[in-house]
Short mmCIF file of C-alpha atoms in Angstrom, two decimals:
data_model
loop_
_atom_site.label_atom_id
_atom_site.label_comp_id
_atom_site.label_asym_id
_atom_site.label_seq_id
_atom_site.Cartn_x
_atom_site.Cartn_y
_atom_site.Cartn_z
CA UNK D 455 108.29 97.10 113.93
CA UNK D 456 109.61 94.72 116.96
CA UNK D 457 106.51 94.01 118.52
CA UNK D 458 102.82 95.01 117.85
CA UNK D 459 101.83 98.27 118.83
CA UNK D 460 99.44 98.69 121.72
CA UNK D 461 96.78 101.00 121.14
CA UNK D 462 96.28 102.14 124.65
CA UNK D 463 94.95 105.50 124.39
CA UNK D 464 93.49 107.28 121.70
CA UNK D 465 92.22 110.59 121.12
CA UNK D 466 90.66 111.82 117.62
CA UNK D 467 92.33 115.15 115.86
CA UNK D 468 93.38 118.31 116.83
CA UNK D 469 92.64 118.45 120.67
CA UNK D 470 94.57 121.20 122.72
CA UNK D 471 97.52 123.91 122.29
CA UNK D 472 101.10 123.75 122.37
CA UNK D 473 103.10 124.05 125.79
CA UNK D 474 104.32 127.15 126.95
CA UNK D 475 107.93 128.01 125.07
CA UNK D 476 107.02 125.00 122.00
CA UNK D 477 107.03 126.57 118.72
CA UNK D 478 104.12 125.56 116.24
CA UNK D 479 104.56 125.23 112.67
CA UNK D 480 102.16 127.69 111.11
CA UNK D 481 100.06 126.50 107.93
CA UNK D 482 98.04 128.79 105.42
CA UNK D 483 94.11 127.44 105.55
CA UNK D 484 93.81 126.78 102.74
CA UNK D 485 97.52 126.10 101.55
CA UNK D 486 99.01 128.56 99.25
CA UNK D 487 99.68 127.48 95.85
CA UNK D 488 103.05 127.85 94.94
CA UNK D 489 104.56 127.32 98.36
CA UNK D 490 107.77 124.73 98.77
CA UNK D 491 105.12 122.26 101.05
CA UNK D 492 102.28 122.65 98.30
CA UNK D 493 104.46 121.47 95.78
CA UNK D 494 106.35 119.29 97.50
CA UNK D 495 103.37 117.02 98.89
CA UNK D 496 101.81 117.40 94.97
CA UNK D 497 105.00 115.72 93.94
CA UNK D 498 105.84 112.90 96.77
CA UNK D 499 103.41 110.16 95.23
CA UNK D 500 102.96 106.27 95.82
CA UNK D 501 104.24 105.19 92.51
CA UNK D 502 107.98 107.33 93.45
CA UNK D 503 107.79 105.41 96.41
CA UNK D 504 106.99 101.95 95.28
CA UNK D 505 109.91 102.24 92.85
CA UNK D 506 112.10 102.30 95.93
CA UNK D 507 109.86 99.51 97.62
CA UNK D 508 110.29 97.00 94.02
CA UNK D 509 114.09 98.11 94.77
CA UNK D 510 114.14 96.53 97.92
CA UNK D 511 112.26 93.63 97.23
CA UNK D 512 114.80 92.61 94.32
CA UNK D 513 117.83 92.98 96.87
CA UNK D 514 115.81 90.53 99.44
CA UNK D 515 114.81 88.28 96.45
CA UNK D 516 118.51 88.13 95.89
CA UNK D 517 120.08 87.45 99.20
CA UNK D 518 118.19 84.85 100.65
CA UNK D 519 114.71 85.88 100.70
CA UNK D 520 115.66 89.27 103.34
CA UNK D 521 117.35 92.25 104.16
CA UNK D 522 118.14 91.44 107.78
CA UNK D 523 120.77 92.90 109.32
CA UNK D 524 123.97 91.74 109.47
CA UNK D 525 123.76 90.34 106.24
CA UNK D 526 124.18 90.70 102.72
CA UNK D 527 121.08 91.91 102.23
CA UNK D 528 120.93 94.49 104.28
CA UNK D 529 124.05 95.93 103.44
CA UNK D 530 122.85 96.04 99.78
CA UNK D 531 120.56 97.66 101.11
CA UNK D 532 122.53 100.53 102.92
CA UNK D 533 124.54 100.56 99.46
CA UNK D 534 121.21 101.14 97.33
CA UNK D 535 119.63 104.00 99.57
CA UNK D 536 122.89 105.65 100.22
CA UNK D 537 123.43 105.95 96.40
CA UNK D 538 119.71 107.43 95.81
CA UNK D 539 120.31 110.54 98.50
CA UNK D 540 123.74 110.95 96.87
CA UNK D 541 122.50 111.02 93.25
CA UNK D 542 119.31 113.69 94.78
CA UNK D 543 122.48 115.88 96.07
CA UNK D 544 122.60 115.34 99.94
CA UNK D 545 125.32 114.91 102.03
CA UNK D 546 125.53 111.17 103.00
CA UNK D 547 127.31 109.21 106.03
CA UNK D 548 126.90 105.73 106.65
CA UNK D 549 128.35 105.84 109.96
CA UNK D 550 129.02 101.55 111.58
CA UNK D 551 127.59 100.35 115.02
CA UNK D 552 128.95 97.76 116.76
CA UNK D 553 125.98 95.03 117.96
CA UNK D 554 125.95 93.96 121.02
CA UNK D 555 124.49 90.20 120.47
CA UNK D 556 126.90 89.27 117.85
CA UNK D 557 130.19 89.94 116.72
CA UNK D 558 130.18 93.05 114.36
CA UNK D 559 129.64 96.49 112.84
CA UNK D 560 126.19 97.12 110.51
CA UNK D 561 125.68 100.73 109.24
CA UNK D 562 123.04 103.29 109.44
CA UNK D 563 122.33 105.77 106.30
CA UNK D 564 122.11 109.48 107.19
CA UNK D 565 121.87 112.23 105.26
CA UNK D 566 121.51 116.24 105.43
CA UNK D 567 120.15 118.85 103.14
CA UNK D 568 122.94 121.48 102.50
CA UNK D 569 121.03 124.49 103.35
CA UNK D 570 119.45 125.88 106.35
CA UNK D 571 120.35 126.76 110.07
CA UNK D 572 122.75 123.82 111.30
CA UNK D 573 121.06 124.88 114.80
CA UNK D 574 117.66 123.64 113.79
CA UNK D 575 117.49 120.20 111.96
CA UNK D 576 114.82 118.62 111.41
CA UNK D 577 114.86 114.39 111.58
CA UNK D 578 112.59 112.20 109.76
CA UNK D 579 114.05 108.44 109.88
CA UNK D 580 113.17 104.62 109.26
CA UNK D 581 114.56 101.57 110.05
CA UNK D 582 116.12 100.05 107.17
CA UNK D 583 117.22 95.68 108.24
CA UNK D 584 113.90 93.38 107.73
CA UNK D 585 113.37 90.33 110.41
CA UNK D 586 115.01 87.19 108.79
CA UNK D 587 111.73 85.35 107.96
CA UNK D 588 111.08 88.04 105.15
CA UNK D 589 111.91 90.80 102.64
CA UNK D 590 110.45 93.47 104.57
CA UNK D 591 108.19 95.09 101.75
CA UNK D 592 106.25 96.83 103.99
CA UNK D 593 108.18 96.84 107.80
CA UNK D 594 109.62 98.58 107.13
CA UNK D 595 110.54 99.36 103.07
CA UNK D 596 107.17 101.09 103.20
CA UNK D 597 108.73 103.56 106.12
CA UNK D 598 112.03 103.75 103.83
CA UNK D 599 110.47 104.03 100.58
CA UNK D 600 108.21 106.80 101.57
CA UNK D 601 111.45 108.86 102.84
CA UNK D 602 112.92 108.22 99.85
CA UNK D 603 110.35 109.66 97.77
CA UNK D 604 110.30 113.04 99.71
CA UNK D 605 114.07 113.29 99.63
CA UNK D 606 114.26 112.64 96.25
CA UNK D 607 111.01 115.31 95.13
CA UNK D 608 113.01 117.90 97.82
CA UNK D 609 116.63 117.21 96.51
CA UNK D 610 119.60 118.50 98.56
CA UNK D 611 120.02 122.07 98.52
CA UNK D 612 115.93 123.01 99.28
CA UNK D 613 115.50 126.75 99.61
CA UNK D 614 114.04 126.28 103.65
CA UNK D 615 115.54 127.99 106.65
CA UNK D 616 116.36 124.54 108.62
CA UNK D 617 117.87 122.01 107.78
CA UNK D 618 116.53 118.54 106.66
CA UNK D 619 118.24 115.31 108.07
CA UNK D 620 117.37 111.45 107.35
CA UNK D 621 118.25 108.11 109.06
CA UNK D 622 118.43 104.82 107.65
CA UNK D 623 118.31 102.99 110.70
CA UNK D 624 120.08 99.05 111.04
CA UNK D 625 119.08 96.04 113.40
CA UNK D 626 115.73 97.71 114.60
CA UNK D 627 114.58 93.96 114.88
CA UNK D 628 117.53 93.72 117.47
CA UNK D 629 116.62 95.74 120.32
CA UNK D 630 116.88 98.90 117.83
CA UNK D 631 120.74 99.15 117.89
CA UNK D 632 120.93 101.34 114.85
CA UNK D 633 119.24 103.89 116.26
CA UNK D 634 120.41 103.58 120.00
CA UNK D 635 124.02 103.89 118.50
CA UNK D 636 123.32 106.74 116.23
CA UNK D 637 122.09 108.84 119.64
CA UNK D 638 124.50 107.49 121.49
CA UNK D 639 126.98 109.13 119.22
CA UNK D 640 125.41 112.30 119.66
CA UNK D 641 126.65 114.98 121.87
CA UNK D 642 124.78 116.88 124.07
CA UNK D 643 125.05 120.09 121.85
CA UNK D 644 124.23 117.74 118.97
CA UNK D 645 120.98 116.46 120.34
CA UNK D 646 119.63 120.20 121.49
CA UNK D 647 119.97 121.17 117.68
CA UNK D 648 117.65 118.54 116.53
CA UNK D 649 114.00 120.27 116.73
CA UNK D 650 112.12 117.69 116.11
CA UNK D 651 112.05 113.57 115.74
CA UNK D 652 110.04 111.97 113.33
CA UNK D 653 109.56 107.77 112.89
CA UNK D 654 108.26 106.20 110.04
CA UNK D 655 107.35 102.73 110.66
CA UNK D 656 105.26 100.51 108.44
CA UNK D 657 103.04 103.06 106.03
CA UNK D 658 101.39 100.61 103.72
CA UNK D 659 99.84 97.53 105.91
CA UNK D 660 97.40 95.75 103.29
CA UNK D 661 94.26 96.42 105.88
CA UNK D 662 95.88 99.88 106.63
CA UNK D 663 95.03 102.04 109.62
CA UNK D 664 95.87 105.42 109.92
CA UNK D 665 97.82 106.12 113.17
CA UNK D 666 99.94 108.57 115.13
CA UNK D 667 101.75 108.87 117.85
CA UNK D 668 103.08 111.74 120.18
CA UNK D 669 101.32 113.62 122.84
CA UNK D 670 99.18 110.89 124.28
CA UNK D 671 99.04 108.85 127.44
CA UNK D 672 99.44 109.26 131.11
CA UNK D 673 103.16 109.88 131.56
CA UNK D 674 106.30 110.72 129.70
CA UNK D 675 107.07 107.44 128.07
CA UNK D 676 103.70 107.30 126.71
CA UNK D 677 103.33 111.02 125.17
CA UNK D 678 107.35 111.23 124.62
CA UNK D 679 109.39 114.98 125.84
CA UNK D 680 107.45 118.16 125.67
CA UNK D 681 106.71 119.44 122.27
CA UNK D 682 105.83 116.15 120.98
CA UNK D 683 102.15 116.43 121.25
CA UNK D 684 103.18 119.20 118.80
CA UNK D 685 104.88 116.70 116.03
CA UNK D 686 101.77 114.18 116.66
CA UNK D 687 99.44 117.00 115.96
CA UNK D 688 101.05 118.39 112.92
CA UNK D 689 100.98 115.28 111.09
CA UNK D 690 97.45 114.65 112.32
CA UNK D 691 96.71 117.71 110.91
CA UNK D 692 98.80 117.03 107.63
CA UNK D 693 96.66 113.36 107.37
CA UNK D 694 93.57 115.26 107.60
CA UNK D 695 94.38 117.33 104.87
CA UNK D 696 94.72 114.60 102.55
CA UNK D 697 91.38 113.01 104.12
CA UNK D 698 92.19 110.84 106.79
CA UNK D 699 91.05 110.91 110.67
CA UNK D 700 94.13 109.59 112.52
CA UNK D 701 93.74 108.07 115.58
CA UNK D 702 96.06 109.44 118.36
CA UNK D 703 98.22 106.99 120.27
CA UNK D 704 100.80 106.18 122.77
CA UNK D 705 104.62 105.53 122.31
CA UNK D 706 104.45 102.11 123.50
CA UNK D 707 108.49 101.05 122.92
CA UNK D 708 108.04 99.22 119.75
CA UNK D 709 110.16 101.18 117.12
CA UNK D 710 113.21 103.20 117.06
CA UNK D 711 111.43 106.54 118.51
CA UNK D 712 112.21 104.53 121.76
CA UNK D 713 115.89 105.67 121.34
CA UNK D 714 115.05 109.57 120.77
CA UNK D 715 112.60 109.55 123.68
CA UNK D 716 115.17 108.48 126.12
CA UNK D 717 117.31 111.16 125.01
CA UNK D 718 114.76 113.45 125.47
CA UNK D 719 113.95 114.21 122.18
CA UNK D 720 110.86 115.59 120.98
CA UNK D 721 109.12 112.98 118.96
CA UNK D 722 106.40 112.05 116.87
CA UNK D 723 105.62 109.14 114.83
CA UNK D 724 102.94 107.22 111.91
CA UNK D 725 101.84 103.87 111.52
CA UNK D 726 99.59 101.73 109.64
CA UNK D 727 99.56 99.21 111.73
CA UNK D 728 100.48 95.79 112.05
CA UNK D 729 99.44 92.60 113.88
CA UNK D 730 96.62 94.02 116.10
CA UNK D 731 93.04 93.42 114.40
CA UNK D 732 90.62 96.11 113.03
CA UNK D 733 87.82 97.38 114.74
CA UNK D 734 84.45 97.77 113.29
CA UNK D 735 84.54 101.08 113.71
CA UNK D 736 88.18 101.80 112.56
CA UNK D 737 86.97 100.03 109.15
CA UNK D 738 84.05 102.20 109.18
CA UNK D 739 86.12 105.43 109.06
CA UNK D 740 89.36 104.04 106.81
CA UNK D 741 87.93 100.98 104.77
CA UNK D 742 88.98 97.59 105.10
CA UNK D 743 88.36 94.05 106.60
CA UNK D 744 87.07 94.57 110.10
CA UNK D 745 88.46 91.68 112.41
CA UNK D 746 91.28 91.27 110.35
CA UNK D 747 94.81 92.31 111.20
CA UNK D 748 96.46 95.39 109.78
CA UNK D 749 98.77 93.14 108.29
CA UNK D 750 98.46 89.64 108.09
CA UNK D 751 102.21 89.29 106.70
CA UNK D 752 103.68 90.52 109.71
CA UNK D 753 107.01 89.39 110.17
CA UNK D 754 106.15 86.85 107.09
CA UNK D 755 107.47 85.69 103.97
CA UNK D 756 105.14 87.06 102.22
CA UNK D 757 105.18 90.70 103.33
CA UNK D 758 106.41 91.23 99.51
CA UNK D 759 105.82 94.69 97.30
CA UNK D 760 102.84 93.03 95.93
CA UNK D 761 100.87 92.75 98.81
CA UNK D 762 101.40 96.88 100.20
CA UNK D 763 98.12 99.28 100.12
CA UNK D 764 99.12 102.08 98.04
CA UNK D 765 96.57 104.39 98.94
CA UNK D 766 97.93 103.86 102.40
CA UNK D 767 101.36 105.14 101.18
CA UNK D 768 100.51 107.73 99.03
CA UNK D 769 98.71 109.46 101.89
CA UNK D 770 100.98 108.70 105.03
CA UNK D 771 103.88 110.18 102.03
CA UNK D 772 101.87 113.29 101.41
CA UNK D 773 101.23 114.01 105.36
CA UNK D 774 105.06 113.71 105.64
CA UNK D 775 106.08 115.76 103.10
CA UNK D 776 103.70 118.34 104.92
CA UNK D 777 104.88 118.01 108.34
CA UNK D 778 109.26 117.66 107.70
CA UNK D 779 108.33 121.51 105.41
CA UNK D 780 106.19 123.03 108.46
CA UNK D 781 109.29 122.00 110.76
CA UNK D 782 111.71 122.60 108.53
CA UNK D 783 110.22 126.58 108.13
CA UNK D 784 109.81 127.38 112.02
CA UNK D 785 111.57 128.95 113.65
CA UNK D 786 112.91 127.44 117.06
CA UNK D 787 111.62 128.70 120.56
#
């Protein structure tokens, strides 16, 4: 993440309807066995994920100790996750940007299901570069790794009536100019066909919190476009169903969301947190070192694999996998 998010509002699970004209993604209570989200969420597990996360770590290890972007390490990067959605069967792009503080193109990763209604897609994305100082284990190859793992368990030709899209985003740590570019490059008839944003952003902090964001706060850059109290409440719901009480809370410009939002994009979003301290009480409902921060390698050399809370990414994976299938089976209103 760029800077550390501000918990300015939150508001426990599950409060309120949708707006008038915002389709809901329906779940069975309790799920039904057999369904494509049942067994996709039995499948999308830490250890898938942290095979993607030891990944990253080796390209860092190997390029000076980061993936930051421009650099060699991040485009190993691009090269390493681009190859894993081809190999699952998805359509891959990995379109350049040029920055605008140095001289120079870096490249985003997206990718697309090959099935569904083009008029409907449904975006899950992370942001791919690390800040210079580290490797980037878990901010963000915690946000990667975990879209990895639900890509590669839903492969590219999933039998679901929308399509699913992912983005790979570069230079986050600058001013998010992967994702800013990718929008930008979006027509207007492009960015009405995307039903739904969703950010991943640092899913396995070593004193984890559980949080989420869209549909909170006093005005529109706080709760993001309508609908997106929708996409914060689905993958509330989704976290409780693995066990969790999220904690609702504002967009407060700190990730790539910020790019969507402007655009008017609904948008939701999942953190674990990362240089803010834990409450007494937050420890009291998740576990974990009260007083502490979420994670104390923030921005560090030593945010490595070997310091990431699994638990924390096998459940933020799971309430993913949930939420991109309820999207990616509604239909759009």
């Amino acid at each position: 993440m760029w800077r550390s998010t501000v918990l300015l509002a939150v508001v426990f699970l599950l409060a309120g309807c949708a707006p008038a004209g915002t389709s809901t993604p329906e779940r069975s209570e309790p799920p039904d066995p057999g369904t494509f989200r049942t067994q996709l969420v039995e499948d999308v597990t830490a250890a898938g994920s942290a095979v993607h996360i030891d990944a990253l770590q080796r390209i860092a290890d190997a390029n000076g100790g980061n993936r930051a972007a421009p650099g060699p390490g991040y485009d190993a990067s691009v090269d390493y996750v681009a190859q894993v959605l081809r190999d699952a069967g998805f359509d891959v792009t990995t379109p350049s940007v040029q920055l605008e503080d140095t001289e120079g193109t870096v490249r985003n990763v997206v990718a697309q299901t090959r099935t569904g209604n083009a008029e409907n897609v449904v975006l899950a994305g992370a942001h791919l570069d690390s800040v210079p100082e580290g490797p980037g284990a878990n901010d963000n190859g915690s946000g990667v790794a975990a879209l990895l793992e639900i890509a590669v368990r839903m492969g590219g030709s999933p039998q679901l009536p929308n399509p699913v899209r992912f983005g790979f985003w570069a230079a986050e740590e600058q001013n998010f100019e992967g994702s800013v570019g990718y929008v930008d490059s979006l027509s207007p008839e492009d960015r009405e066909r995307l039903a739904v944003y969703l950010n991943v952003d640092m899913v396995a902090s070593p004193n984890a919190g559980y949080f989420v964001q869209g549909g909170v706060g006093g005005d529109l850059a706080a709760t993001g476009p309508p609908g997106s109290d929708v996409a914060g409440r689905v993958l509330a719901e989704e976290l409780a169903a693995v066990g969790v009480a999220a904690e609702r809370v504002e967009f407060d410009g700190g990730s790539d969301f910020a790019s969507f939002l402007d655009a008017g994009i609904r948008t939701g979003g999942v953190l674990a947190g990362d240089e803010g301290r834990k409450t007494g009480e937050q420890a009291e409902r998740w576990g974990g070192k009260p007083g502490v921060e979420f994670d104390p390698c923030y921005h560090a050399a030593c945010d490595r694999a070997e310091a990431i809370d699994r638990t924390a990414l096998d459940r933020f994976g799971d309430a993913l996998a949930g939420t991109i299938v309820r999207f990616a089976e509604s239909p759009r209103q």
